[in-house]
XYZ file of C-alpha atoms in Angstrom:
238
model
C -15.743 -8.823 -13.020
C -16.357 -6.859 -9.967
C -14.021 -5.836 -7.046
C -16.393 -7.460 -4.721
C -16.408 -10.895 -6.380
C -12.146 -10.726 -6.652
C -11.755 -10.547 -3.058
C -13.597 -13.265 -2.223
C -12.805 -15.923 -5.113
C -9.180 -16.918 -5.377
C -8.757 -15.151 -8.375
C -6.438 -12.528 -10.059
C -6.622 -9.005 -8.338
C -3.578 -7.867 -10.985
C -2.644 -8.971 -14.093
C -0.260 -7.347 -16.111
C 0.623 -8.395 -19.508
C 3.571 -6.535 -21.596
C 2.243 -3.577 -19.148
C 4.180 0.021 -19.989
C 4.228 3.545 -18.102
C 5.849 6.150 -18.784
C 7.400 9.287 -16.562
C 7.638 12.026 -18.520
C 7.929 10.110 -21.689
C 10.506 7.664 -19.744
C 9.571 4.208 -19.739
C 9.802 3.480 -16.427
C 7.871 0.006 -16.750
C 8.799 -1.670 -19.811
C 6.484 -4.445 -21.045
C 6.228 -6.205 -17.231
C 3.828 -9.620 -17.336
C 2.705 -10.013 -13.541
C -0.280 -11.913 -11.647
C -0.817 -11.229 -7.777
C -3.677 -13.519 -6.326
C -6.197 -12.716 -3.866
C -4.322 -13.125 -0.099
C -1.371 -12.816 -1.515
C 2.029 -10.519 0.246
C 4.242 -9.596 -2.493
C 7.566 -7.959 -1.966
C 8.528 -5.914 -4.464
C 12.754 -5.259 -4.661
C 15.471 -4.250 -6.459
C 17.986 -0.856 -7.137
C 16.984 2.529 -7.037
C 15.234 3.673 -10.786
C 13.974 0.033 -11.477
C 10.643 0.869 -11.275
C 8.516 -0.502 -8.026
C 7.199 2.952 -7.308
C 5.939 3.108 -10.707
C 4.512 -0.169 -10.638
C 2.784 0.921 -7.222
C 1.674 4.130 -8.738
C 0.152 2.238 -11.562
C -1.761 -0.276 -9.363
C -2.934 2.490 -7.589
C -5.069 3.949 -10.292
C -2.636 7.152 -9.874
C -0.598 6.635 -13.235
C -2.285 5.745 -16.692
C -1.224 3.104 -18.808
C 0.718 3.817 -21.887
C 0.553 0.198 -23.525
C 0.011 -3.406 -22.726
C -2.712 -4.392 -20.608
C -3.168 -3.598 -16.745
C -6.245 -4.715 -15.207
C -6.754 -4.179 -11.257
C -9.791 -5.968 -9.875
C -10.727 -6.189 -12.847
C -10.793 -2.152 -13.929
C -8.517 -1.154 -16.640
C -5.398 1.145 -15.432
C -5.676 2.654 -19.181
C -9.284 4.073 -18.816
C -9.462 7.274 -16.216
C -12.847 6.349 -15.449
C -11.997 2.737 -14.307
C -8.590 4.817 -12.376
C -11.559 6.699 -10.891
C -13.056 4.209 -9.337
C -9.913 2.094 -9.063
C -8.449 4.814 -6.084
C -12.108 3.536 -4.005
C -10.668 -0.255 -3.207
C -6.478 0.679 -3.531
C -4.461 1.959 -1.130
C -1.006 3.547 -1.505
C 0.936 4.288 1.632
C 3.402 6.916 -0.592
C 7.098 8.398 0.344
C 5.270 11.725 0.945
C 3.374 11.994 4.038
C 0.368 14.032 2.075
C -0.251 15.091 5.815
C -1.571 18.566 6.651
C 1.519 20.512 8.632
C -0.759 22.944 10.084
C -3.485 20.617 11.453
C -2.990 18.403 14.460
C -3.020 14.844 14.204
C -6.325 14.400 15.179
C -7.582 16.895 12.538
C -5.574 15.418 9.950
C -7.668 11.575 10.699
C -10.848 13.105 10.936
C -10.264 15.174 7.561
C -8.670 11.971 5.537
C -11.366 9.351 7.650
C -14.267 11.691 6.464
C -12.918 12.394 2.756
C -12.355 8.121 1.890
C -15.185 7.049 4.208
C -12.628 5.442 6.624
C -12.976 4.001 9.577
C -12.180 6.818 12.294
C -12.275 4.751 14.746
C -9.676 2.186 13.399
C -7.464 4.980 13.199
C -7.388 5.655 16.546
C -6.681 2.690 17.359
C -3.724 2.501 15.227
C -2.033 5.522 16.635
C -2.988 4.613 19.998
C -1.064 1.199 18.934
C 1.984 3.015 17.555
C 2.803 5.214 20.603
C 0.782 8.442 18.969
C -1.987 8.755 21.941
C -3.532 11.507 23.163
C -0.348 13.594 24.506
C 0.199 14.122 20.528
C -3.322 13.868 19.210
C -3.337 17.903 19.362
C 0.360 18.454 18.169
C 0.320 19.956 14.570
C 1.608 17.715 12.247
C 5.114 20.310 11.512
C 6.217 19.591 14.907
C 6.139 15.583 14.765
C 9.569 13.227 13.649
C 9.796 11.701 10.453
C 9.009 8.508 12.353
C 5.824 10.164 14.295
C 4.734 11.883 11.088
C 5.173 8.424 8.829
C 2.971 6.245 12.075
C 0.117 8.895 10.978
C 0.248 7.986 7.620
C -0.044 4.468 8.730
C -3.194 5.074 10.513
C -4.988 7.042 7.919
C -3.892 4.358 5.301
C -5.115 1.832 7.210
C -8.643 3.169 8.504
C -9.763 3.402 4.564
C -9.536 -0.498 4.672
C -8.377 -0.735 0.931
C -8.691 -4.159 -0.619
C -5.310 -3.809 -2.152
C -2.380 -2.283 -0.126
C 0.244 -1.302 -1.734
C 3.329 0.346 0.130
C 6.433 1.774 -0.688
C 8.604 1.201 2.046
C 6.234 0.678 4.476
C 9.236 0.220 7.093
C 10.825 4.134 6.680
C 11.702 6.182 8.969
C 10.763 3.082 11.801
C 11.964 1.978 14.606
C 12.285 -1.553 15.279
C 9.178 -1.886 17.634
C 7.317 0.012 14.614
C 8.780 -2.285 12.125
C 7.441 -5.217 13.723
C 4.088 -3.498 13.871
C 4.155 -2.751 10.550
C 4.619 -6.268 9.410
C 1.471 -7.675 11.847
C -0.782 -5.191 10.405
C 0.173 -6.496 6.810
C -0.417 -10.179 8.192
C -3.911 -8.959 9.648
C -4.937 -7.173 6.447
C -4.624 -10.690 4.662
C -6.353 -12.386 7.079
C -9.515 -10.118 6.438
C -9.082 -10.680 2.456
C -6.943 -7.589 1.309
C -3.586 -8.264 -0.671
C -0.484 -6.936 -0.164
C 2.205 -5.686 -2.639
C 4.810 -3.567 -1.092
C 8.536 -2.343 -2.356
C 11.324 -2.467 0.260
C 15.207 -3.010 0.384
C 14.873 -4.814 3.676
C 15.324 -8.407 2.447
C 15.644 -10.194 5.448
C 12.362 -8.591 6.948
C 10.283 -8.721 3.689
C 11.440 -12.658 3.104
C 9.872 -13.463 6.546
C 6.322 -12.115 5.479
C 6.325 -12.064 1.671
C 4.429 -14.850 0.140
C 5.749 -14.050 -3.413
C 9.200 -11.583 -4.806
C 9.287 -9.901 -7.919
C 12.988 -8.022 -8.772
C 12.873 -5.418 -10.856
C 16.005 -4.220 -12.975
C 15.461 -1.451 -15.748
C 11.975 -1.166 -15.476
C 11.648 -5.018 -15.946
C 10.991 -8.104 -13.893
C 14.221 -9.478 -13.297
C 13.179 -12.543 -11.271
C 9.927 -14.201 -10.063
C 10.042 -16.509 -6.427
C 7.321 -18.021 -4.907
C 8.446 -18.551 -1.362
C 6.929 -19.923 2.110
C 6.186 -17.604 4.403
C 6.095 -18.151 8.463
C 2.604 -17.812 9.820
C 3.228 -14.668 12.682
C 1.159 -14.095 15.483
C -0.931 -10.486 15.015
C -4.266 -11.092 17.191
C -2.070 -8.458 19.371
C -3.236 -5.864 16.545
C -5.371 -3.492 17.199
């Protein structure tokens, strides 16, 4: 099955079945069974050490399978050449920044656009959108906020237009104008076909977008909701 023919069909982008991964020999999933459609905005919850960044990690082609099976568009999480290309069509919007301190912020697009084939000018647009114009375009990266420095990240993640995003607390460091950004773009990115699966402890916020919660406990799903989800407005998105 290709990646090409799982975003359009209403098929299974993930499916997990007694899926572990290990952190340094931890197992930090535990034999997790999951299915995420195409179109699909999954919010991913539950306490600190239950595994969601591992699970993210693992989607991402970025952590190998130890056991089970773990398919992603149909490539296998346990094979590093299928990881390989895996990384091409998933996008993980990570704690770290992964930003360049010394270059500016308009060095730091045009070096992550050019290395993933991104859309530059997407990019842009984003930061344009998120209050990062052209007064901070040449600022190097060590002199931005944690907020400025996380609406970069945005942008960059965003212009490689990855069929799968996946986002560990996309909402960080925020404020609530940026928040309610963030949560239009992931609206917009299902609109065009992508699917979402993002860990955050903002219930309230996640509920209102999420078309599907998993809690994980212990490295386990805990619980399993499908849930209705309130159509926004986001034509306002750049």
């Amino acid at each position: 099955m290709s990646s090409q023919d799982s975003t359009n069909d209403k098929t299974d982008v993930v499916e997990l079945q007694n899926a572990v991964a290990l952190i340094n020999r931890f197992p930090a999933l535990s034999g997790v069974d999951l299915r995420f459609e195409a179109g699909e905005i999954c919010h991913l919850c539950g306490p600190n050490g239950a595994g969601k960044t591992t699970l993210l990690r693992l989607l991402a082609g970025l952590l190998p399978l130890h056991s089970g099976s773990a398919t992603v568009f149909g490539y296998d999480t346990s094979s590093r050449f299928d990881r390989r290309h895996l990384r091409r069509v998933a996008g993980l919007l990570a704690h770290e920044s992964f930003l360049y301190d010394e270059l500016s912020v308009e060095e730091n697009l045009q070096f992550w656009a050019k290395a993933h084939r991104g859309d530059y000018r997407t990019g842009r647009n984003i930061l344009k959108s998120v209050g990062i114009g052209s007064r901070l375009a040449s600022v190097p990266v060590r002199g931005l906020s944690a907020g400025q420095k996380r609406k970069v990240s945005l942008a960059i993640f965003v212009c490689r237009r990855p069929r799968l995003w996946l986002l560990d607390e996309p909402h960080a460091s925020l404020d609530e104008k940026g928040r309610d950004f963030v949560d239009k773009l992931l609206l917009r990115a299902v609109e065009f076909g992508s699917t979402v699966v993002f860990a955050s402890h903002n219930h309230e916020r996640s509920s209102a977008i999420a078309t599907k919660t998993i809690s994980l406990v212990g490295g386990q799903v805990h619980e399993e909701a499908e849930q209705e989800t309130a159509i926004k407005e986001v034509k306002d998105v750049s």
